[in-house]
PDB file of C-alpha atoms in Angstrom:
ATOM      1  CA  UNK A  29    -126.298 106.980-186.968  1.00 93.00           C
ATOM      2  CA  UNK A  30    -128.685 104.979-188.690  1.00 94.00           C
ATOM      3  CA  UNK A  31    -130.525 101.859-186.852  1.00 95.00           C
ATOM      4  CA  UNK A  32    -132.090  99.303-188.493  1.00 95.00           C
ATOM      5  CA  UNK A  33    -133.467  95.638-187.628  1.00 97.00           C
ATOM      6  CA  UNK A  34    -131.895  92.736-189.585  1.00 97.00           C
ATOM      7  CA  UNK A  35    -132.708  88.779-189.360  1.00 97.00           C
ATOM      8  CA  UNK A  36    -129.734  86.634-190.272  1.00 95.00           C
ATOM      9  CA  UNK A  37    -131.380  83.123-190.756  1.00 89.00           C
ATOM     10  CA  UNK A  38    -128.536  81.148-191.989  1.00 92.00           C
ATOM     11  CA  UNK A  39    -124.796  80.380-191.972  1.00 94.00           C
ATOM     12  CA  UNK A  40    -124.664  81.792-195.570  1.00 95.00           C
ATOM     13  CA  UNK A  41    -126.431  84.828-194.877  1.00 95.00           C
ATOM     14  CA  UNK A  42    -124.037  85.438-191.843  1.00 96.00           C
ATOM     15  CA  UNK A  43    -121.094  85.153-193.923  1.00 96.00           C
ATOM     16  CA  UNK A  44    -122.573  87.406-196.722  1.00 97.00           C
ATOM     17  CA  UNK A  45    -123.479  90.024-194.259  1.00 97.00           C
ATOM     18  CA  UNK A  46    -119.972  89.962-192.641  1.00 97.00           C
ATOM     19  CA  UNK A  47    -118.250  90.413-196.107  1.00 97.00           C
ATOM     20  CA  UNK A  48    -120.370  93.316-196.502  1.00 97.00           C
ATOM     21  CA  UNK A  49    -119.808  95.088-193.561  1.00 97.00           C
ATOM     22  CA  UNK A  50    -115.976  94.442-193.911  1.00 97.00           C
ATOM     23  CA  UNK A  51    -116.037  96.528-197.013  1.00 95.00           C
ATOM     24  CA  UNK A  52    -117.452  99.780-194.941  1.00 95.00           C
ATOM     25  CA  UNK A  53    -115.040 101.951-193.733  1.00 95.00           C
ATOM     26  CA  UNK A  54    -117.402 103.128-190.664  1.00 96.00           C
ATOM     27  CA  UNK A  55    -118.158 101.096-187.415  1.00 97.00           C
ATOM     28  CA  UNK A  56    -121.366  98.631-187.418  1.00 97.00           C
ATOM     29  CA  UNK A  57    -122.535  97.276-184.216  1.00 98.00           C
ATOM     30  CA  UNK A  58    -125.072  94.417-183.842  1.00 97.00           C
ATOM     31  CA  UNK A  59    -127.172  94.885-180.636  1.00 96.00           C
ATOM     32  CA  UNK A  60    -129.475  91.964-179.137  1.00 93.00           C
ATOM     33  CA  UNK A  61    -130.331  92.722-175.525  1.00 90.00           C
ATOM     34  CA  UNK A  62    -127.586  93.973-173.568  1.00 92.00           C
ATOM     35  CA  UNK A  63    -124.823  92.596-175.791  1.00 94.00           C
ATOM     36  CA  UNK A  64    -123.047  94.691-178.485  1.00 96.00           C
ATOM     37  CA  UNK A  65    -120.917  93.181-180.937  1.00 97.00           C
ATOM     38  CA  UNK A  66    -118.822  94.366-183.877  1.00 97.00           C
ATOM     39  CA  UNK A  67    -120.987  93.446-187.126  1.00 97.00           C
ATOM     40  CA  UNK A  68    -117.572  93.139-188.994  1.00 97.00           C
ATOM     41  CA  UNK A  69    -116.638  89.962-186.335  1.00 96.00           C
ATOM     42  CA  UNK A  70    -118.019  86.660-187.561  1.00 95.00           C
ATOM     43  CA  UNK A  71    -117.315  85.015-184.023  1.00 95.00           C
ATOM     44  CA  UNK A  72    -119.114  88.300-182.419  1.00 95.00           C
ATOM     45  CA  UNK A  73    -122.538  87.642-184.604  1.00 95.00           C
ATOM     46  CA  UNK A  74    -122.511  83.943-183.493  1.00 93.00           C
ATOM     47  CA  UNK A  75    -122.443  84.957-179.876  1.00 93.00           C
ATOM     48  CA  UNK A  76    -125.779  86.493-180.369  1.00 94.00           C
ATOM     49  CA  UNK A  77    -129.312  85.156-180.536  1.00 91.00           C
ATOM     50  CA  UNK A  78    -130.031  84.724-184.007  1.00 91.00           C
ATOM     51  CA  UNK A  79    -133.695  83.283-183.588  1.00 92.00           C
ATOM     52  CA  UNK A  80    -135.083  86.838-183.559  1.00 92.00           C
ATOM     53  CA  UNK A  81    -134.360  90.050-185.493  1.00 95.00           C
ATOM     54  CA  UNK A  82    -131.209  91.785-184.070  1.00 96.00           C
ATOM     55  CA  UNK A  83    -130.796  95.838-183.980  1.00 97.00           C
ATOM     56  CA  UNK A  84    -128.032  97.264-186.335  1.00 97.00           C
ATOM     57  CA  UNK A  85    -126.305 100.579-185.563  1.00 97.00           C
ATOM     58  CA  UNK A  86    -124.308 102.174-188.577  1.00 97.00           C
ATOM     59  CA  UNK A  87    -122.139 104.860-187.379  1.00 97.00           C
ATOM     60  CA  UNK A  88    -122.290 106.880-190.532  1.00 94.00           C
ATOM     61  CA  UNK A  89    -125.307 109.004-191.892  1.00 90.00           C
ATOM     62  CA  UNK A  90    -123.740 108.461-195.800  1.00 92.00           C
ATOM     63  CA  UNK A  91    -124.404 104.571-195.988  1.00 93.00           C
ATOM     64  CA  UNK A  92    -127.200 104.511-198.514  1.00 94.00           C
ATOM     65  CA  UNK A  93    -124.932 101.714-200.442  1.00 95.00           C
ATOM     66  CA  UNK A  94    -124.580  99.749-197.730  1.00 96.00           C
ATOM     67  CA  UNK A  95    -128.156  99.700-196.587  1.00 95.00           C
ATOM     68  CA  UNK A  96    -129.174  98.592-200.176  1.00 96.00           C
ATOM     69  CA  UNK A  97    -126.815  95.803-200.402  1.00 96.00           C
ATOM     70  CA  UNK A  98    -128.152  94.355-196.879  1.00 96.00           C
ATOM     71  CA  UNK A  99    -131.639  95.072-198.060  1.00 96.00           C
ATOM     72  CA  UNK A 100    -132.665  91.106-198.141  1.00 95.00           C
ATOM     73  CA  UNK A 101    -131.751  91.335-194.264  1.00 96.00           C
ATOM     74  CA  UNK A 102    -133.547  94.245-193.116  1.00 96.00           C
ATOM     75  CA  UNK A 103    -136.955  93.301-191.482  1.00 95.00           C
ATOM     76  CA  UNK A 104    -139.749  95.902-191.105  1.00 83.00           C
ATOM     77  CA  UNK A 105    -140.668  96.757-187.326  1.00 63.00           C
TER      78      UNK A 105
END
């Protein structure tokens, strides 16, 4: 499993992020506090507090291509 922090700042970023996650064959979750949603779900993402960075959990160790594609959304801790 790979864990990162991301920031989705606007609707276009969310839409592009969901499109990228749906191209992946493995599970991807977003964790905000006690809430966990499927990162492939547009409605799920909108249920989270997007004002602050969100934890991203990728259930694969072979995800370098996906991480490269979402680099603009990754924030340093």
